[in-house]
Coordinates of C-alpha atoms and ligand atoms in Angstrom, one line a residue:
Chain A
M1 CA 0.0 0.0 0.0
S2 CA 2.3 2.7 -1.2
K3 CA 0.2 5.2 -3.4
I4 CA -3.1 6.8 -2.5
A5 CA -5.2 9.3 -4.4
V6 CA -7.0 12.2 -2.9
T7 CA -9.7 14.3 -4.7
S8 CA -8.4 17.8 -4.6
E9 CA -9.3 21.3 -5.7
G10 CA -5.6 21.9 -6.6
P11 CA -2.3 20.2 -7.2
S12 CA -0.6 20.5 -3.7
L13 CA -0.9 18.8 -0.3
D14 CA -2.2 22.0 1.1
D15 CA -5.2 22.3 -1.3
Q16 CA -8.6 21.5 0.0
I17 CA -10.2 18.1 -0.7
D18 CA -12.7 18.3 -3.5
P19 CA -15.8 16.5 -2.0
R20 CA -16.9 15.2 -5.4
F21 CA -15.2 12.2 -6.9
G22 CA -16.3 11.9 -10.5
R23 CA -16.3 15.6 -11.0
A24 CA -13.4 16.5 -8.8
A25 CA -11.0 19.1 -10.2
G26 CA -8.2 16.5 -9.9
F27 CA -6.3 14.0 -7.8
V28 CA -3.3 14.4 -5.8
V29 CA -1.5 11.0 -5.8
V30 CA 0.6 10.7 -2.7
D31 CA 3.5 8.2 -2.2
L32 CA 3.1 7.3 1.4
E33 CA 6.8 6.5 2.0
S34 CA 8.3 9.6 0.5
M35 CA 5.3 11.9 0.7
G36 CA 6.1 12.8 -2.9
T37 CA 3.1 13.9 -5.0
Q38 CA 1.8 13.7 -8.5
Y39 CA -1.2 15.6 -9.8
L40 CA -3.8 14.1 -12.1
D41 CA -6.1 16.6 -13.7
N42 CA -9.6 15.4 -14.0
G43 CA -10.9 17.9 -16.6
G44 CA -11.6 15.1 -19.0
S45 CA -14.3 13.6 -16.8
Q46 CA -15.9 17.0 -16.1
V47 CA -17.0 17.4 -19.6
L48 CA -18.7 14.1 -19.8
A49 CA -22.5 14.1 -19.8
Q50 CA -22.5 10.8 -18.0
G51 CA -20.0 8.3 -16.6
A52 CA -17.6 10.9 -15.0
G53 CA -17.2 8.6 -12.0
I54 CA -16.3 5.7 -14.2
Q55 CA -13.8 7.7 -16.1
A56 CA -12.3 9.1 -12.9
A57 CA -12.0 5.6 -11.4
E58 CA -10.2 4.5 -14.5
L59 CA -7.8 7.4 -14.2
I60 CA -6.7 6.7 -10.7
A61 CA -6.7 2.9 -11.3
R62 CA -4.1 3.5 -14.1
A63 CA -2.0 5.5 -11.7
G64 CA -1.7 2.4 -9.6
V65 CA -3.2 3.7 -6.3
S66 CA -4.4 1.3 -3.7
C67 CA -6.8 3.7 -1.9
L68 CA -8.9 6.8 -2.5
L69 CA -9.7 9.5 0.0
T70 CA -12.7 11.7 -1.0
G71 CA -16.1 13.1 0.0
F72 CA -18.7 11.3 -1.9
V73 CA -18.7 8.4 -4.3
G74 CA -21.7 7.2 -6.4
P75 CA -22.6 3.6 -6.9
K76 CA -21.1 3.1 -10.4
A77 CA -17.8 4.6 -9.6
F78 CA -17.8 2.5 -6.4
R79 CA -18.2 -0.6 -8.5
V80 CA -15.3 0.2 -10.7
L81 CA -13.1 1.1 -7.7
A82 CA -14.0 -2.1 -5.9
A83 CA -13.4 -4.2 -9.0
A84 CA -10.0 -2.5 -9.5
G85 CA -9.1 -3.3 -5.9
I86 CA -9.1 0.3 -4.7
K87 CA -10.2 0.9 -1.2
V88 CA -12.3 4.0 -0.6
A89 CA -12.6 6.4 2.4
Q90 CA -15.5 8.8 2.1
N91 CA -16.8 11.8 4.1
L92 CA -13.4 13.6 4.2
E93 CA -14.6 16.9 2.9
G94 CA -13.5 20.0 4.8
L95 CA -9.9 18.8 5.2
T96 CA -6.8 19.6 3.2
V97 CA -5.2 16.9 1.2
R98 CA -2.3 16.7 3.8
Q99 CA -4.7 16.4 6.8
A100 CA -6.6 13.6 5.1
V101 CA -3.4 11.8 4.3
E102 CA -2.2 12.1 7.9
R103 CA -5.4 10.9 9.2
F104 CA -5.2 8.0 6.9
K105 CA -1.6 7.2 8.0
S106 CA -2.6 7.2 11.6
G107 CA -5.4 4.8 10.9
Q108 CA -8.2 7.2 11.7
V109 CA -10.2 6.8 8.5
E110 CA -12.8 4.1 7.9
M111 CA -12.9 2.2 4.6
A112 CA -16.3 2.4 3.0
Q113 CA -18.3 -0.8 2.2
A114 CA -20.6 1.0 -0.1
A115 CA -21.2 4.2 -2.0
N116 CA -22.5 7.0 0.1
R117 CA -24.4 8.8 -2.6
A118 CA -27.3 7.6 -4.7
G119 CA -26.8 7.3 -8.3
R120 CA -29.1 8.9 -11.0
Chain B
M1 CA -48.4 14.1 -42.3
I2 CA -47.2 14.0 -38.7
V3 CA -48.3 16.6 -36.2
A4 CA -46.4 16.9 -33.0
V5 CA -48.2 18.5 -30.1
A6 CA -45.6 19.8 -27.6
S7 CA -45.5 22.3 -24.7
G8 CA -42.8 24.0 -22.7
K9 CA -44.1 22.5 -19.5
G10 CA -46.5 19.9 -18.3
G11 CA -50.1 20.6 -17.5
T12 CA -50.9 23.0 -20.2
G13 CA -53.5 20.8 -21.9
K14 CA -51.2 19.2 -24.5
T15 CA -52.7 15.8 -24.2
T16 CA -56.3 17.2 -24.3
V17 CA -55.5 19.0 -27.5
T18 CA -53.9 15.9 -28.9
A19 CA -57.0 13.8 -28.1
S20 CA -59.5 16.3 -29.4
L21 CA -57.5 16.9 -32.6
A22 CA -57.4 13.1 -33.2
A23 CA -61.2 12.9 -32.6
V24 CA -62.0 15.6 -35.2
W25 CA -59.5 14.4 -37.7
D26 CA -61.4 13.5 -40.9
Q27 CA -58.8 11.2 -42.5
P28 CA -57.2 8.0 -41.2
V29 CA -55.1 8.9 -38.2
T30 CA -53.1 7.4 -35.4
G31 CA -52.8 9.0 -32.0
V32 CA -49.3 8.4 -30.6
D33 CA -48.2 8.9 -27.0
L34 CA -44.5 9.6 -27.1
D35 CA -44.6 11.0 -23.6
V36 CA -43.2 7.7 -22.5
E37 CA -42.3 8.7 -18.9
E38 CA -45.9 9.6 -18.1
P39 CA -48.2 8.4 -20.9
N40 CA -51.8 9.5 -20.5
L41 CA -53.3 9.9 -24.0
H42 CA -55.1 6.6 -23.4
L43 CA -57.0 8.2 -20.5
F44 CA -58.7 10.5 -23.1
L45 CA -58.8 8.3 -26.2
H46 CA -60.0 5.2 -24.3
P47 CA -58.5 2.8 -26.9
A48 CA -59.4 -0.8 -27.2
M49 CA -55.9 -2.4 -27.0
A50 CA -54.9 -4.9 -29.6
G51 CA -51.4 -5.8 -28.5
C52 CA -48.5 -5.0 -26.3
E53 CA -44.9 -6.1 -26.2
P54 CA -41.7 -5.4 -24.2
A55 CA -39.1 -3.2 -25.9
Y56 CA -35.4 -3.9 -25.5
L57 CA -32.2 -2.1 -26.1
P58 CA -29.2 -4.1 -27.3
V59 CA -26.4 -3.8 -24.7
P60 CA -23.0 -5.5 -24.8
V61 CA -22.3 -8.8 -23.2
V62 CA -18.7 -9.7 -23.3
D63 CA -17.3 -13.1 -23.6
E64 CA -14.2 -12.7 -21.4
A65 CA -12.6 -16.0 -22.7
R66 CA -12.2 -14.2 -26.0
C67 CA -11.4 -10.7 -24.8
T68 CA -7.8 -9.5 -24.9
Y69 CA -8.5 -6.4 -22.9
C70 CA -7.3 -4.3 -25.7
G71 CA -9.6 -1.4 -24.6
A72 CA -10.9 -0.5 -28.0
C73 CA -14.5 -0.8 -26.9
S74 CA -14.0 1.3 -23.9
E75 CA -12.1 4.0 -25.9
L76 CA -14.9 4.2 -28.4
C77 CA -17.9 4.4 -26.0
R78 CA -18.5 8.0 -25.2
F79 CA -21.1 7.0 -22.7
K80 CA -18.6 5.1 -20.4
A81 CA -21.0 2.2 -20.5
I82 CA -18.0 -0.2 -21.0
S83 CA -14.8 0.2 -19.1
V84 CA -11.5 -1.6 -19.4
M85 CA -8.7 -1.3 -16.9
G86 CA -5.8 -3.7 -17.2
Q87 CA -7.2 -7.2 -17.1
L88 CA -10.6 -6.0 -15.9
L89 CA -13.7 -5.2 -18.0
L90 CA -16.9 -3.9 -16.6
T91 CA -20.1 -3.0 -18.4
F92 CA -22.8 -0.6 -17.3
P93 CA -25.9 -1.7 -19.2
E94 CA -28.0 1.1 -17.6
M95 CA -25.7 3.7 -19.2
C96 CA -25.6 2.1 -22.6
H97 CA -27.4 3.8 -25.5
G98 CA -27.4 0.7 -27.7
C99 CA -25.4 2.3 -30.6
G100 CA -23.6 -1.0 -31.2
G101 CA -20.3 0.8 -31.7
C102 CA -18.4 -1.4 -29.2
L103 CA -19.7 -4.6 -30.9
A104 CA -18.5 -3.4 -34.3
V105 CA -15.1 -2.2 -33.1
C106 CA -14.1 -5.3 -31.1
P107 CA -11.2 -7.1 -33.0
E108 CA -11.9 -10.4 -31.2
Q109 CA -15.7 -10.6 -31.8
A110 CA -15.9 -10.9 -28.0
I111 CA -19.0 -8.8 -27.7
A112 CA -22.5 -10.1 -28.3
P113 CA -25.8 -8.1 -28.1
G114 CA -27.7 -8.7 -24.8
K115 CA -30.8 -6.8 -23.8
R116 CA -32.0 -4.2 -21.4
E117 CA -35.7 -3.9 -21.0
L118 CA -36.7 -0.3 -21.8
G119 CA -40.4 -0.6 -21.3
E120 CA -43.4 -1.6 -23.4
I121 CA -45.0 -0.6 -26.6
S122 CA -48.8 -1.1 -27.0
W123 CA -51.3 -0.4 -29.7
G124 CA -54.9 -0.6 -30.5
R125 CA -57.8 1.5 -31.9
A126 CA -59.8 4.4 -30.5
G127 CA -62.9 4.5 -32.6
A128 CA -61.8 5.3 -36.1
A129 CA -58.3 6.3 -35.1
G130 CA -55.3 4.1 -34.5
F131 CA -53.5 4.3 -31.2
L132 CA -49.9 3.7 -30.3
S133 CA -48.1 4.3 -27.0
G134 CA -44.9 3.6 -25.2
R135 CA -44.4 3.3 -21.5
L136 CA -40.9 3.5 -19.9
R137 CA -40.0 0.9 -17.4
I138 CA -39.9 2.3 -13.9
S139 CA -36.3 3.2 -13.0
E140 CA -35.3 3.2 -16.6
A141 CA -33.4 6.5 -17.0
M142 CA -33.4 7.1 -20.7
S143 CA -36.4 7.7 -22.8
P144 CA -35.0 8.4 -26.2
P145 CA -34.2 4.7 -27.0
L146 CA -37.8 3.7 -26.3
M147 CA -39.2 6.7 -28.2
R148 CA -37.1 5.6 -31.2
L149 CA -38.7 2.2 -31.1
V150 CA -42.2 3.6 -30.9
K151 CA -41.4 5.9 -33.8
A152 CA -40.1 3.0 -35.9
R153 CA -43.3 1.1 -35.3
L154 CA -45.3 4.2 -36.2
Q155 CA -43.4 4.4 -39.5
Q156 CA -44.3 0.7 -40.1
M157 CA -47.9 1.4 -39.3
L158 CA -48.0 4.5 -41.7
A159 CA -46.2 2.6 -44.4
A160 CA -48.7 -0.3 -44.2
G161 CA -51.9 1.6 -43.6
G162 CA -51.2 5.2 -44.6
G163 CA -52.8 8.1 -42.9
D164 CA -51.7 10.8 -40.6
A165 CA -50.3 10.8 -37.1
I166 CA -50.7 13.1 -34.1
I167 CA -48.0 12.8 -31.6
D168 CA -48.3 13.7 -27.9
A169 CA -44.8 14.8 -27.2
P170 CA -43.1 14.9 -23.7
P171 CA -43.4 18.3 -22.1
G172 CA -40.4 20.5 -21.7
V173 CA -37.4 21.3 -24.0
S174 CA -35.2 18.5 -23.0
C175 CA -33.6 15.9 -25.3
P176 CA -36.7 13.6 -25.3
A177 CA -39.0 16.6 -26.1
V178 CA -36.9 17.6 -29.1
N179 CA -36.5 13.9 -30.1
A180 CA -40.3 13.6 -30.2
V181 CA -40.9 16.4 -32.7
L182 CA -37.9 15.6 -34.9
D183 CA -39.7 13.8 -37.7
S184 CA -43.0 15.8 -37.6
D185 CA -44.2 18.0 -40.4
V186 CA -45.7 20.6 -38.1
I187 CA -45.3 21.4 -34.4
L188 CA -48.1 22.7 -32.2
L189 CA -47.0 24.4 -29.0
V190 CA -49.8 24.4 -26.4
T191 CA -49.5 27.1 -23.8
E192 CA -51.5 29.1 -21.3
P193 CA -51.4 32.9 -21.1
T194 CA -50.0 33.2 -17.6
P195 CA -46.5 34.4 -16.7
F196 CA -45.3 30.9 -16.1
G197 CA -46.9 29.6 -19.3
F198 CA -45.3 32.5 -21.3
Y199 CA -41.8 31.8 -19.8
D200 CA -42.0 28.1 -20.8
F201 CA -43.5 28.9 -24.1
Q202 CA -40.4 31.1 -25.0
L203 CA -38.1 28.3 -24.0
A204 CA -40.0 26.0 -26.2
W205 CA -40.0 28.4 -29.1
E206 CA -36.2 28.7 -28.7
A207 CA -35.7 24.9 -28.6
F208 CA -38.0 24.1 -31.5
S209 CA -37.8 27.0 -33.9
P210 CA -34.2 26.1 -35.0
L211 CA -35.6 22.8 -36.4
G212 CA -37.1 24.9 -39.2
K213 CA -40.5 23.2 -39.1
P214 CA -43.8 25.1 -39.4
L215 CA -44.8 25.9 -35.9
G216 CA -48.1 27.2 -34.5
A217 CA -49.5 28.0 -31.0
V218 CA -52.6 26.8 -29.3
V219 CA -53.6 29.0 -26.3
N220 CA -55.3 27.0 -23.6
R221 CA -57.3 28.6 -20.8
A222 CA -57.5 31.8 -23.0
G223 CA -58.7 34.7 -21.0
L224 CA -56.5 34.1 -18.1
G225 CA -53.5 36.3 -17.5
N226 CA -52.2 38.8 -20.0
D227 CA -51.5 39.1 -23.7
A228 CA -47.6 38.7 -23.6
I229 CA -47.9 35.4 -25.5
Y230 CA -49.9 37.0 -28.3
Q231 CA -47.4 39.8 -28.6
F232 CA -44.5 37.3 -28.7
C233 CA -46.3 35.2 -31.4
R234 CA -46.8 38.3 -33.5
E235 CA -43.2 39.3 -33.3
K236 CA -41.8 35.8 -34.1
G237 CA -44.4 35.1 -36.8
V238 CA -46.0 32.2 -34.9
P239 CA -49.6 31.8 -35.8
V240 CA -52.1 31.4 -33.0
L241 CA -54.1 28.6 -34.4
A242 CA -56.7 28.1 -31.7
E243 CA -57.8 29.5 -28.4
I244 CA -59.5 27.3 -25.9
P245 CA -61.5 29.3 -23.4
Y246 CA -61.0 29.1 -19.7
D247 CA -64.2 27.4 -18.7
R248 CA -65.4 25.2 -15.8
A249 CA -67.2 22.8 -18.1
I250 CA -63.9 22.0 -19.8
A251 CA -62.0 21.5 -16.5
E252 CA -64.7 19.0 -15.4
A253 CA -64.7 17.1 -18.8
Y254 CA -60.9 17.0 -18.5
A255 CA -61.1 15.5 -15.0
R256 CA -63.5 12.9 -16.2
G257 CA -61.3 11.9 -19.1
L258 CA -63.6 13.2 -21.8
I259 CA -62.6 14.5 -25.2
I260 CA -63.3 18.2 -24.9
A261 CA -64.0 18.6 -28.6
G262 CA -67.1 16.5 -27.8
I263 CA -68.6 18.5 -25.1
S264 CA -70.0 21.4 -27.1
G265 CA -70.7 22.4 -30.7
R266 CA -68.5 25.5 -30.2
L267 CA -65.5 23.5 -29.0
Q268 CA -66.0 21.0 -31.8
E269 CA -65.8 23.9 -34.2
T270 CA -62.8 25.2 -32.5
F271 CA -60.9 21.9 -33.1
I272 CA -62.2 21.5 -36.6
S273 CA -60.8 24.9 -37.4
L274 CA -57.6 24.0 -35.6
R275 CA -57.4 20.8 -37.7
D276 CA -57.8 22.8 -41.0
R277 CA -55.4 25.4 -39.9
V278 CA -52.7 22.8 -38.9
R279 CA -53.1 21.1 -42.3
H280 CA -52.7 24.4 -44.0
L281 CA -49.6 25.4 -41.9
A282 CA -48.0 21.9 -42.6
N283 CA -48.4 22.5 -46.3
S284 CA -47.0 26.0 -46.2
K285 CA -43.3 26.6 -46.1
A286 CA -41.6 26.8 -42.7
P287 CA -41.5 30.4 -41.4
R288 CA -38.2 32.1 -42.1
Q289 CA -35.7 31.0 -39.6
A290 CA -34.9 33.2 -36.6
A291 CA -31.8 35.1 -36.8
H292 CA -30.2 33.2 -33.8
A293 CA -29.9 29.9 -35.7
Ligands
LIG301 S1 -23.5 -0.2 -27.5 FE1 -22.7 1.9 -27.8 S2 -23.3 3.0 -25.9 FE2 -23.5 0.8 -25.5 S3 -21.6 0.2 -24.6 FE3 -21.4 -0.2 -26.8 S4 -20.5 1.7 -27.5 FE4 -21.3 2.1 -25.5
LIG302 S1 -12.7 -4.5 -27.8 FE1 -13.2 -6.6 -27.5 S2 -11.2 -7.5 -27.1 FE2 -10.9 -5.3 -26.9 S3 -11.3 -5.0 -24.6 FE3 -13.3 -4.7 -25.7 S4 -14.3 -6.7 -25.6 FE4 -12.1 -7.1 -25.1

């Protein structure tokens, strides 16, 4: 478990978590050992009429992350994430990316069993 | 000739107008309910049903034994209804539009057509008129695919038996509403002369006038509200083809599921004159297109 993705309003550890998953501005991918970051822009998903969550899930799956920290996830995206073996922690809105990662490292976030937002 | 009866919002009397127009039509005609999310034309036409069948959309079913996870299907699908990540393939039949693109593009012939039930199509006769209707399955999110199937059946019926069709289109200006009027020869916009009615009428005019089809207005509950609609129609060159008065007897007939063209001689004349004017409008050229097109 070395890389995790965090939905973010901007590219750095001190940006706010974007509560949305599929339509998040982007993802900060954090290497837990080095705390090095990489930013994935999610603009491509934002323009989709449907399936933004699926596309976003594909994006972070390709980046090889094992876990996602975010606010809300819909059922379809959750299915893709689960199938790709990515664990999900929800309801982390209001924190910065760094705060969320630290919480995660200290074992204070709970892994979700299901999506916390109804699909359309 | 296909007449589409539309309105910018629900509850303007669109279905009543459709039913009455079908009732006074003096040539073979089929009344078609394309408001598949909430079909209610049958409540007014009281058709004797002759048949009913489920309607399906072809959705991909992947044979993973053949699939090489090349990703061609997923790259092609702009609806994200099929997703490939590494050695993992997922389909989302509820998001599929049934275009068949993934099936055609798969180099391994690993994809076969499955089905998603969209709803049902039923048909019958209401007196002299034919009747055709679609009803979307509860929890089915997309209506255009079912509407396409209803329209295809209408084309078959018209090809076999001839005659005209009057379509009860879904209210609003969304994709299904525009879809419903696309192959019509003339569009009737039913509205009421209230501020809300006027607002939605303008939206409907903006959505439908770029289609370049002859377009006329029917003012329901005339006498209510103000004359903003009439002024707008004058400016845009939209003929007001009929006015249906605001009247208690009409409201009662409506509540009882009666065809209002049948409740008084005057209303019957109103609809006969509407019928003739619709025909005339359909045969005329479309009004010159608005500058914003
Ligand atoms: S049929 Fe069309 S919409 Fe459906 S999954 Fe295939 S490409 Fe996508
Ligand atoms: S195109 Fe065919 S072979 Fe390629 S991933 Fe899709 S189903 Fe598999």
